[in-house]
Amino acid sequence: TDPAAIRNFSIIAHIDHGKSTLADRMLQITGVVDERKMRAQYLDRMDIERERGITIKSQAVRMPWTARSGPNAGTEFVLNMIDTPGHVDFTYEVSRSLAACEGALLLVDAAQGIEAQTLANLYLAMENDLEIIPVLNKIDLPAAQPERYAEELANLVGGDPDDCFQVSGKTGAGVEELLDAIVTRFRPPVGDADAPARAMIFDSVYDTYRGVVTYVRVIDGELKARDKARMMSTRTDHELLELGVISPEPIKSSAIGVGEVGYLITGVKDVRQSKVGDTVTNARRPAEDALAGYKEAKPMVFSGLYPIDGSDYSNLREALEKLQLNDAALQFEPETSAALGFGFRCGFLGLLHLEIIRERLERESNLDLISTAPNVVYQVTMEDGTEIEVTNPSEFPEGKNESVLEPMVKATILTPSEYVGAIMELCQSRRGNMEGMDYLSPERVELRYTLPMAEIVFDFFDNLKSRTKGYASMDYERSGEQQADLVKVDILLQGERVDAFSAIVHRDHAYAYGVRLAERLKKLIPRQQFEVPIQAAIGSRVIARENIRAMRKDVLAKCYGGDISRKRKLLEKQKEGKKRMKTVGRVDVPQEAFIAALRTD
Ligand code: GTP
């Protein structure tokens, strides 16, 4: 295809502002998906994406479009649309996709207005030098206020409120005009067709049948089927067994050239051999310089994953390996816990990422898992000068450390002005530092804070939502470290330390934390045949204590000794109830208790 006829663009928006629905309409209007095959969220291919109504992986799809009006009327174009996820955990996916585009549609719900991820995504698009078309979506809603938000949006991106497009992804209103605007306002890709091939990998996905499928955007030259391709970072060569474009199913092609977006299959088995951000070139005529890559996605939240049934350990390893083939951001290494046995310490991008991986492991591999309270990563300098990285709270060196650095984030919160006080109070209680505040309009305020990451990754968002009746939105990014006075709070059951319950907490909050956790565990751990004392301690100093009294009745007492089959039934019933329990020492601890350790309401 002639690069002059190609337009590569992406749709960016706050979560739920309607990207996937608009993408669906475009697929339909351009005839790529016919009426019969259409289903909602066409591009969200994973079950879990469809069930939760969220996009996790980016998707690229090619659509033909003959302009209907304007200077290009009658001319045929090729549009490559890249659908991106909206949640903060997956920001790295967004930035990769943007690097493969020349333009972005900035989509805003006309009944909601600008939200935190609208801003975050706009800044990403601007960093990538993309042309931006502001679009108000959902104008069919009775509550839509397109005039009011066109003003806000124009203030934000510059330009006139009349330049904002008004569409409905649901009814299709305004979508044809928007497609016409894409071909006139976005610039075509530029590249050197005669230069050695250079293509940027923006996604890599493992497929059971086809091996790794790599998605690329060609910058210079051409990639041809049967050629030998070289991954520039690892200098490994692979034959291009198949290449093509997605429209909306894979269509084989003999070559893809400048500006085109397509897929490659080389027979490699692991996404790490076909790394996102790497440059693909031709092994016979290699390019000299690789393209500027992306920052690698670094895990920010760690948690231990343990099989409830110890014999599932190797199944868990296999399942994790399989998921990692598809998700280079997932990290894991073996770990042993005195309480939980053999498991893995896993690194995730955030809590949603953790939840999704856990759910996929349980569902796709049929495993019952216990996950420990998530934590961030601490840099500890010891008295003798050695530095260690702590990803597991139970390994936090008590008393012998010189200094501890905790990761910080810059958070941007957008809120209706009446909630500013409530939000400031929340941020204050989470050791936040206010960096600035701006009125985007008389009713809408942007608050900027630096906060310790540990204070926001868990329940901050829920708290923010409940304090603002759901109206505030938040986005954050990593931003350096700060020295902090942190201590490890341990939990002891019957005098035995349960490593899985250890947490790293600010010294000022440690006492309250210990008391709360002991109280909560008392409610969560069922009575046993004997008394169980629960203690919270910092080092050897006990800061809180609760008691679970012994169970009075033996369940078997009811059976009058004789009836064996009834007895067996009762025991089996008990075992069922224990399914999600882990025996720690002699104490049965339910799964909820491990999760409860992180709630702070
Ligand atoms: P993520 O993929 O999770 O980021 O969400 P998204 O931005 O792709 O949003 P999605 O398309 O899933 O739409 C979110 C909700 O808004 C769904 O319930 C849609 O049915 C609804 N919706 C989307 N577009 C429109 C529209 O034009 N009009 C109306 N009335 N509802 C819409």
XYZ file of C-alpha atoms and ligand atoms in Angstrom:
633
model
C 0.000 0.000 0.000
C 1.170 3.512 -0.790
C 2.049 5.136 2.561
C 0.224 8.299 1.428
C -3.038 6.345 1.673
C -2.379 4.971 5.171
C -3.552 6.502 8.447
C -2.478 4.977 11.761
C -4.437 6.117 14.770
C -5.439 5.159 18.231
C -8.430 5.894 20.437
C -7.565 7.143 23.886
C -10.011 7.815 26.695
C -10.770 7.518 30.359
C -12.097 4.103 31.361
C -15.716 3.498 30.249
C -15.910 6.555 28.032
C -16.711 4.213 25.160
C -13.570 3.351 23.163
C -14.501 -0.254 22.482
C -18.045 0.685 21.446
C -16.795 3.332 19.039
C -14.283 0.830 17.647
C -17.174 -1.617 17.098
C -19.118 1.013 15.121
C -16.094 1.796 12.964
C -15.592 -1.899 12.167
C -19.223 -2.056 11.125
C -19.387 1.172 9.111
C -16.201 0.331 7.196
C -17.652 -3.114 6.453
C -14.817 -5.046 8.125
C -17.264 -6.884 10.346
C -20.690 -7.559 8.920
C -23.963 -7.224 10.792
C -24.257 -10.962 11.280
C -20.879 -11.447 12.937
C -21.021 -8.296 15.025
C -20.893 -8.687 18.791
C -20.241 -6.054 21.419
C -16.582 -5.290 22.207
C -15.485 -7.127 19.090
C -11.803 -6.516 19.697
C -11.778 -7.646 23.320
C -10.891 -11.262 22.639
C -10.166 -12.609 26.082
C -13.131 -13.984 28.088
C -12.045 -12.011 31.080
C -12.060 -8.780 29.068
C -15.566 -9.396 27.848
C -16.926 -10.376 31.249
C -15.493 -7.398 33.026
C -16.136 -5.055 30.127
C -12.565 -3.829 30.120
C -9.767 -3.902 27.584
C -6.502 -5.387 28.797
C -4.468 -5.986 25.660
C -4.101 -3.534 22.810
C -5.547 -4.598 19.479
C -4.715 -3.451 15.994
C -7.130 -3.737 13.110
C -7.034 -2.609 9.489
C -10.080 -1.003 7.855
C -10.579 0.262 4.299
C -12.251 3.670 4.069
C -13.329 5.652 1.025
C -13.739 9.260 2.073
C -17.295 10.489 1.577
C -16.814 14.229 1.843
C -14.155 16.899 2.060
C -11.010 17.309 -0.039
C -10.443 13.521 -0.280
C -13.967 12.520 -1.290
C -13.860 9.335 -3.355
C -10.263 8.452 -2.452
C -9.607 5.076 -0.863
C -7.609 4.872 2.348
C -6.317 2.184 4.693
C -6.948 2.933 8.365
C -5.087 1.068 11.089
C -6.882 1.458 14.390
C -5.247 0.465 17.642
C -7.610 -0.054 20.572
C -5.921 0.515 23.912
C -6.766 -0.294 27.539
C -7.928 2.483 29.853
C -6.867 1.358 33.341
C -3.732 2.826 34.990
C -2.164 -0.595 35.439
C -1.969 -0.874 31.676
C -0.632 2.570 30.822
C 2.475 0.938 29.408
C 0.305 -0.745 26.776
C -1.103 2.630 25.793
C 2.256 4.291 25.383
C 3.500 1.452 23.162
C 0.486 1.643 20.939
C 0.769 5.401 20.618
C 4.327 5.101 19.402
C 2.960 3.175 16.402
C 0.527 5.953 15.383
C 0.471 9.420 13.860
C -2.841 10.478 15.350
C -5.147 9.921 18.298
C -8.854 10.391 18.893
C -9.251 11.814 22.379
C -12.615 10.474 23.424
C -14.629 12.101 26.220
C -18.012 10.982 27.546
C -20.360 13.929 26.900
C -22.219 13.238 30.140
C -19.060 13.039 32.296
C -16.504 15.463 30.940
C -12.747 15.263 31.312
C -11.381 12.713 33.796
C -7.956 11.875 35.158
C -7.057 9.326 32.471
C -8.250 11.699 29.776
C -5.422 13.973 30.867
C -2.868 11.213 31.388
C -3.529 9.776 27.932
C -3.513 13.191 26.295
C -0.072 13.891 27.774
C 1.199 10.525 26.502
C -0.121 11.351 23.035
C 1.542 14.762 23.121
C 4.863 13.217 24.188
C 4.616 11.021 21.108
C 3.949 14.059 18.867
C 0.566 12.815 17.769
C -2.062 14.870 16.022
C -5.163 14.962 18.241
C -8.842 15.095 17.326
C -11.062 15.843 20.330
C -14.274 13.806 20.288
C -17.324 13.978 22.544
C -18.989 10.584 22.726
C -22.384 9.297 23.900
C -24.276 12.358 22.637
C -27.404 10.159 22.512
C -27.539 10.169 26.330
C -30.235 12.463 27.771
C -27.677 13.690 30.337
C -25.135 14.631 27.643
C -23.919 18.239 27.737
C -21.789 18.456 24.598
C -21.625 22.288 24.523
C -20.363 22.545 28.072
C -17.718 19.847 27.661
C -16.660 21.020 24.195
C -15.575 24.200 25.947
C -13.563 22.253 28.562
C -12.022 20.028 25.931
C -11.063 22.948 23.691
C -9.422 24.647 26.677
C -7.399 21.522 27.221
C -6.150 20.694 23.712
C -6.223 24.258 22.378
C -8.447 25.360 19.519
C -12.102 26.072 19.112
C -15.043 24.252 20.787
C -16.485 23.812 17.269
C -13.504 21.601 16.358
C -14.725 18.944 18.783
C -16.512 16.111 17.056
C -19.786 14.934 18.506
C -20.544 11.248 18.066
C -22.406 8.319 19.532
C -20.603 5.015 19.389
C -23.890 3.399 20.254
C -26.136 4.831 17.513
C -23.345 5.550 15.036
C -24.234 9.259 14.800
C -21.295 11.345 13.577
C -18.999 8.336 13.050
C -18.779 8.627 9.237
C -17.839 12.302 9.545
C -15.211 11.296 12.098
C -13.697 8.722 9.688
C -13.507 11.450 7.044
C -11.773 13.743 9.527
C -9.217 11.040 10.315
C -8.023 10.912 6.689
C -7.877 14.698 6.310
C -6.499 15.735 9.698
C -4.032 12.948 10.520
C -0.809 12.857 8.540
C 0.288 9.806 6.590
C 3.272 7.778 7.849
C 6.685 8.657 6.419
C 9.595 6.275 6.000
C 12.296 5.243 3.557
C 10.967 2.427 1.362
C 14.442 1.629 -0.025
C 16.268 1.528 3.299
C 16.986 -1.721 5.176
C 13.834 -2.901 6.933
C 13.017 -1.594 10.388
C 9.802 -2.504 12.156
C 8.862 -1.788 15.738
C 7.342 -4.530 17.892
C 4.427 -3.070 19.839
C 2.876 -6.289 21.057
C 3.673 -9.992 21.303
C 1.102 -12.619 22.104
C 1.464 -16.338 22.688
C -0.983 -18.514 20.801
C -1.178 -22.246 21.542
C -1.465 -23.168 17.881
C 0.717 -20.623 16.156
C 3.379 -19.876 18.762
C 4.246 -16.234 19.354
C 2.378 -13.769 17.161
C 4.267 -10.480 16.987
C 2.568 -7.206 16.069
C 4.699 -4.645 14.292
C 4.557 -1.261 12.685
C 6.941 -0.977 9.729
C 8.966 2.239 9.776
C 11.420 1.742 6.860
C 11.825 -0.826 4.099
C 9.767 -3.960 3.793
C 9.345 -7.338 5.512
C 8.709 -10.303 3.212
C 7.429 -13.790 3.948
C 10.231 -16.425 3.959
C 12.876 -13.771 4.627
C 15.156 -14.152 7.618
C 14.211 -11.585 10.229
C 16.593 -10.419 12.931
C 15.616 -9.151 16.385
C 18.077 -6.321 16.888
C 18.393 -6.406 20.696
C 19.117 -10.134 20.953
C 20.707 -10.517 17.485
C 18.739 -13.714 16.941
C 17.484 -14.655 13.477
C 14.161 -16.298 12.711
C 12.518 -17.219 9.453
C 9.311 -15.289 8.765
C 6.967 -18.249 8.389
C 3.956 -16.040 7.921
C 3.084 -12.362 7.913
C -0.026 -10.337 7.246
C -2.554 -7.847 8.503
C -5.505 -8.113 10.891
C -8.852 -7.170 9.356
C -10.416 -8.212 11.741
C -9.111 -11.785 11.440
C -5.535 -12.439 10.262
C -5.086 -12.151 6.464
C -1.829 -13.529 5.047
C 0.194 -11.261 2.817
C 3.495 -11.617 0.960
C 5.002 -8.418 2.324
C 4.287 -5.414 4.534
C 5.893 -2.048 3.839
C 6.383 1.498 5.121
C 3.703 2.677 7.547
C 1.870 -0.623 7.607
C 0.744 -2.374 10.757
C 0.723 -6.173 10.707
C 1.671 -9.448 12.363
C 4.622 -11.826 12.077
C 4.930 -15.503 12.942
C 8.421 -16.948 13.297
C 7.852 -20.105 15.286
C 9.414 -18.745 18.489
C 7.729 -20.082 21.592
C 8.237 -17.335 24.138
C 7.260 -13.653 23.990
C 10.571 -12.751 25.573
C 12.332 -13.803 22.348
C 10.193 -11.335 20.469
C 10.299 -8.490 22.885
C 7.974 -5.540 22.832
C 9.975 -2.424 21.987
C 12.575 -4.333 19.969
C 13.286 -3.597 16.297
C 12.898 -6.269 13.608
C 15.201 -6.002 10.608
C 16.240 -8.217 7.698
C 19.131 -10.580 8.549
C 20.595 -10.405 4.997
C 20.487 -6.639 4.864
C 20.319 -5.468 8.458
C 19.681 -1.875 9.517
C 22.509 -0.163 11.421
C 20.533 1.425 14.229
C 17.600 0.089 16.154
C 14.568 2.300 16.706
C 14.213 3.966 20.081
C 12.604 1.307 22.274
C 10.140 1.622 25.094
C 10.708 1.597 28.784
C 10.298 -1.939 30.020
C 7.250 -2.544 32.161
C 8.486 -2.944 35.734
C 6.437 -4.707 38.372
C 5.362 -2.358 41.128
C 3.326 -4.621 43.369
C 4.428 -7.989 44.756
C 2.451 -10.787 46.326
C 3.051 -14.429 47.222
C 0.944 -17.006 45.388
C 0.568 -20.419 47.017
C -1.442 -23.462 46.019
C -3.896 -24.458 48.737
C -3.089 -28.049 47.921
C 0.692 -28.376 48.174
C 0.785 -31.044 45.457
C -0.341 -28.378 42.942
C 3.023 -26.597 43.186
C 4.373 -27.812 39.854
C 1.024 -27.162 38.158
C 1.211 -23.586 39.435
C 4.701 -23.204 38.031
C 3.567 -24.476 34.643
C 0.558 -22.166 34.665
C 2.703 -19.152 35.526
C 5.176 -20.022 32.789
C 2.328 -20.251 30.315
C 0.929 -16.872 31.302
C 4.349 -15.296 31.138
C 4.642 -16.397 27.507
C 1.869 -13.905 26.909
C 2.579 -11.273 29.496
C 6.179 -10.128 29.731
C 5.257 -7.806 32.615
C 4.509 -10.739 34.899
C 7.465 -11.847 37.029
C 7.800 -14.742 39.456
C 10.350 -16.661 41.437
C 10.056 -19.572 43.849
C 9.593 -18.714 47.498
C 8.967 -20.715 50.652
C 6.842 -19.608 53.531
C 6.874 -21.322 56.903
C 3.115 -20.827 56.983
C 2.119 -21.542 53.411
C 4.752 -23.910 52.134
C 6.110 -23.739 48.586
C 4.874 -20.992 46.272
C 6.003 -18.057 44.174
C 6.709 -14.400 44.812
C 5.114 -12.639 41.862
C 5.513 -9.105 40.558
C 2.621 -7.210 38.965
C 1.993 -3.806 37.422
C -0.738 -3.055 39.926
C -3.644 -4.554 41.820
C -5.897 -5.043 38.819
C -3.084 -6.887 37.068
C -2.679 -9.103 40.155
C -6.392 -9.836 40.289
C -6.545 -10.696 36.626
C -3.534 -13.010 36.720
C -4.907 -14.753 39.776
C -8.284 -15.210 38.216
C -6.765 -16.559 35.015
C -4.594 -19.014 36.946
C -7.580 -20.301 38.892
C -9.836 -20.462 35.898
C -7.579 -21.592 33.072
C -5.495 -24.015 35.116
C -8.057 -25.050 37.679
C -5.949 -24.144 40.717
C -7.037 -23.030 44.185
C -4.682 -20.317 45.333
C -3.907 -18.197 48.335
C -2.376 -14.802 47.660
C -0.660 -12.860 50.408
C -1.225 -9.170 51.091
C 0.370 -7.206 48.239
C 3.301 -4.914 48.938
C 5.600 -2.505 47.104
C 9.402 -2.780 46.769
C 11.714 -1.252 49.381
C 15.388 -0.323 48.980
C 17.134 -0.997 52.263
C 20.660 0.109 53.154
C 22.138 -1.921 56.000
C 24.417 -0.581 58.745
C 27.406 -2.190 57.051
C 26.576 -0.379 53.822
C 25.160 -3.279 51.823
C 22.009 -2.535 49.896
C 19.144 -4.931 49.465
C 15.846 -4.870 47.644
C 12.947 -6.166 49.717
C 10.010 -7.578 47.787
C 8.740 -9.736 50.642
C 7.845 -8.052 53.959
C 8.892 -11.088 56.011
C 12.453 -10.518 54.757
C 12.539 -6.922 55.985
C 15.678 -6.645 58.149
C 14.578 -5.359 61.547
C 16.818 -3.066 63.575
C 19.937 -3.530 61.455
C 19.070 -1.112 58.684
C 20.496 2.328 58.171
C 17.836 3.687 55.860
C 14.791 2.572 53.920
C 13.592 4.060 50.651
C 9.995 3.583 49.598
C 8.641 4.182 46.075
C 6.633 7.352 45.476
C 4.013 8.314 42.919
C 2.763 11.538 41.434
C -1.008 11.431 41.505
C -3.426 13.632 39.594
C -6.974 13.751 40.913
C -9.848 15.393 39.066
C -12.931 16.250 41.069
C -16.016 18.437 41.235
C -14.986 21.380 43.433
C -17.251 20.535 46.391
C -15.140 17.460 47.233
C -11.763 19.198 47.416
C -11.813 19.233 51.239
C -12.644 15.547 51.548
C -9.870 14.612 49.125
C -7.276 16.750 50.884
C -8.181 15.034 54.140
C -7.748 11.597 52.549
C -4.376 12.466 50.997
C -3.192 13.959 54.289
C -4.025 10.753 56.155
C -2.017 8.828 53.551
C 1.152 10.879 54.035
C 0.534 12.858 50.866
C 2.181 16.122 49.887
C 0.189 18.595 47.843
C 2.087 19.833 44.780
C -0.555 22.013 43.184
C -4.172 22.687 42.402
C -5.835 24.124 39.295
C -9.396 24.967 38.346
C -10.095 23.513 34.884
C -13.478 25.243 35.055
C -15.386 26.757 37.994
C -16.775 23.307 38.883
C -13.829 21.064 38.123
C -10.550 20.963 40.002
C -7.253 19.211 39.340
C -5.286 18.291 42.478
C -1.690 17.119 42.280
C -0.065 15.129 45.087
C 3.050 13.104 45.747
C 2.184 10.058 47.808
C 3.960 6.918 48.955
C 2.970 4.188 46.548
C 2.231 1.807 49.413
C -0.516 4.180 50.574
C -2.382 4.245 47.306
C -2.065 0.896 45.571
C -4.518 -0.933 47.789
C -7.701 0.796 48.827
C -7.055 4.446 48.056
C -9.132 4.384 44.934
C -12.210 2.880 46.645
C -11.852 5.423 49.399
C -11.614 8.268 46.931
C -14.713 7.046 45.132
C -16.790 6.715 48.299
C -15.775 10.141 49.584
C -16.777 11.808 46.322
C -19.881 9.777 45.472
C -17.929 8.292 42.591
C -17.209 11.644 40.920
C -13.460 11.951 41.413
C -11.004 10.150 39.163
C -7.313 9.531 39.594
C -4.210 8.723 37.637
C -0.667 8.206 38.885
C 2.855 7.531 37.750
C 6.009 6.383 39.507
C 8.161 9.227 40.706
C 11.349 8.475 42.622
C 11.811 7.299 46.187
C 11.695 8.825 49.635
C 13.317 7.915 52.891
C 10.745 6.750 55.412
C 10.514 5.523 58.983
C 9.065 2.075 58.333
C 8.748 -0.925 60.598
C 7.709 -4.517 60.143
C 4.572 -5.608 61.973
C 4.394 -9.383 62.553
C 1.405 -11.498 63.462
C 1.787 -14.464 65.809
C -0.723 -17.278 66.152
C -0.201 -19.336 69.312
C 3.119 -17.591 69.715
C 4.325 -18.563 66.246
C 5.144 -15.886 63.692
C 3.065 -16.285 60.513
C 5.368 -14.940 57.821
C 2.554 -14.500 55.304
C 0.905 -11.868 57.532
C 3.962 -9.652 57.995
C 3.555 -6.123 56.671
C 5.743 -3.056 56.364
C 4.028 -0.028 57.868
C 4.959 3.548 58.743
C 5.983 3.764 62.397
C 3.223 6.281 63.195
C 0.565 3.917 61.868
C 2.037 0.657 63.192
C 0.141 0.495 66.480
C -3.272 1.169 64.933
C -2.483 -1.285 62.153
C -1.552 -4.071 64.587
C -4.676 -3.593 66.703
C -6.959 -3.549 63.671
C -5.441 -6.623 62.087
C -5.567 -8.663 65.313
C -9.241 -7.722 65.754
C -10.059 -8.623 62.222
C -8.255 -11.966 62.332
C -10.200 -12.826 65.448
C -13.393 -12.489 63.433
C -12.045 -14.313 60.398
C -10.364 -17.339 61.926
C -12.949 -19.904 63.042
C -12.801 -21.387 66.501
C -10.554 -24.403 66.819
C -10.466 -27.292 69.310
C -8.138 -25.213 71.471
C -7.596 -21.585 72.395
C -5.652 -19.475 69.873
C -3.968 -16.246 70.978
C -3.370 -13.690 68.194
C -0.598 -11.158 68.750
C 0.732 -8.282 66.704
C 4.388 -7.430 67.323
C 7.162 -5.116 66.203
C 10.366 -7.077 66.704
C 9.931 -8.707 70.110
C 7.516 -6.034 71.390
C 3.874 -7.138 71.391
C 1.580 -4.237 70.481
C -1.823 -5.967 70.387
C -3.425 -9.185 71.530
C -6.711 -11.004 70.927
C -7.944 -14.458 71.858
C -9.995 -16.950 69.884
C -11.737 -19.168 72.404
C -11.786 -22.919 71.996
C -14.697 -24.566 70.239
C -17.046 -26.135 72.718
C -18.693 -28.941 70.799
C -17.134 -31.680 68.791
C -19.114 -32.111 65.547
C -18.818 -35.853 65.849
C -20.406 -35.901 69.300
C -23.777 -35.775 67.567
C -23.258 -39.156 65.962
C -23.571 -41.261 69.090
C -20.481 -43.184 68.117
C -22.214 -45.768 65.908
C -23.121 -44.535 62.456
C -19.943 -44.687 60.387
C -21.393 -43.426 57.118
C -22.910 -40.403 58.815
C -19.620 -39.716 60.501
C -17.815 -39.885 57.187
C -20.313 -37.516 55.631
C -19.800 -35.006 58.396
C -16.056 -35.207 58.091
C -16.297 -34.743 54.366
C -18.516 -31.726 54.849
C -15.899 -30.295 57.162
C -13.225 -30.936 54.589
C -15.289 -29.098 51.958
C -15.487 -26.133 54.317
C -11.738 -26.302 54.647
C -11.126 -26.092 50.954
C -9.976 -22.508 51.137
C -8.204 -22.977 54.450
C -4.554 -23.312 55.119
C -3.264 -25.003 58.237
C -0.718 -22.772 59.917
C 0.996 -24.638 62.705
C -2.119 -26.265 64.154
C -4.486 -23.454 63.215
C -6.824 -23.444 60.207
C -6.754 -20.039 58.549
C -9.267 -19.175 55.792
C -8.261 -17.458 52.553
C -10.187 -14.275 53.501
C -7.843 -13.751 56.413
C -4.877 -13.452 54.094
C -6.685 -10.879 52.000
C -8.084 -9.018 55.007
C -4.548 -8.125 55.959
C -4.584 -5.399 53.327
C -7.914 -3.698 53.888
C -7.625 -0.583 55.970
C -11.204 0.740 56.117
P -12.438 0.169 28.630
O -12.158 -0.764 27.513
O -12.691 -0.583 29.905
O -11.462 1.251 28.791
O -13.868 0.866 28.326
P -14.269 1.573 26.998
O -13.804 2.970 27.053
O -13.862 0.735 25.858
O -15.839 1.634 27.126
P -16.950 0.729 26.432
O -16.959 0.885 24.966
O -16.834 -0.647 26.977
O -18.259 1.455 26.966
C -18.519 1.664 28.345
C -20.031 1.739 28.574
O -20.605 2.878 27.906
C -20.784 0.530 28.022
O -21.812 0.211 28.927
C -21.352 1.026 26.700
O -22.549 0.364 26.362
C -21.611 2.493 27.000
N -21.503 3.326 25.780
C -20.444 3.395 24.949
N -20.680 4.269 23.943
C -21.931 4.779 24.146
C -22.737 5.741 23.453
O -22.370 6.320 22.435
N -23.967 5.998 23.990
C -24.406 5.387 25.112
N -25.635 5.705 25.547
N -23.678 4.490 25.783
C -22.450 4.174 25.318
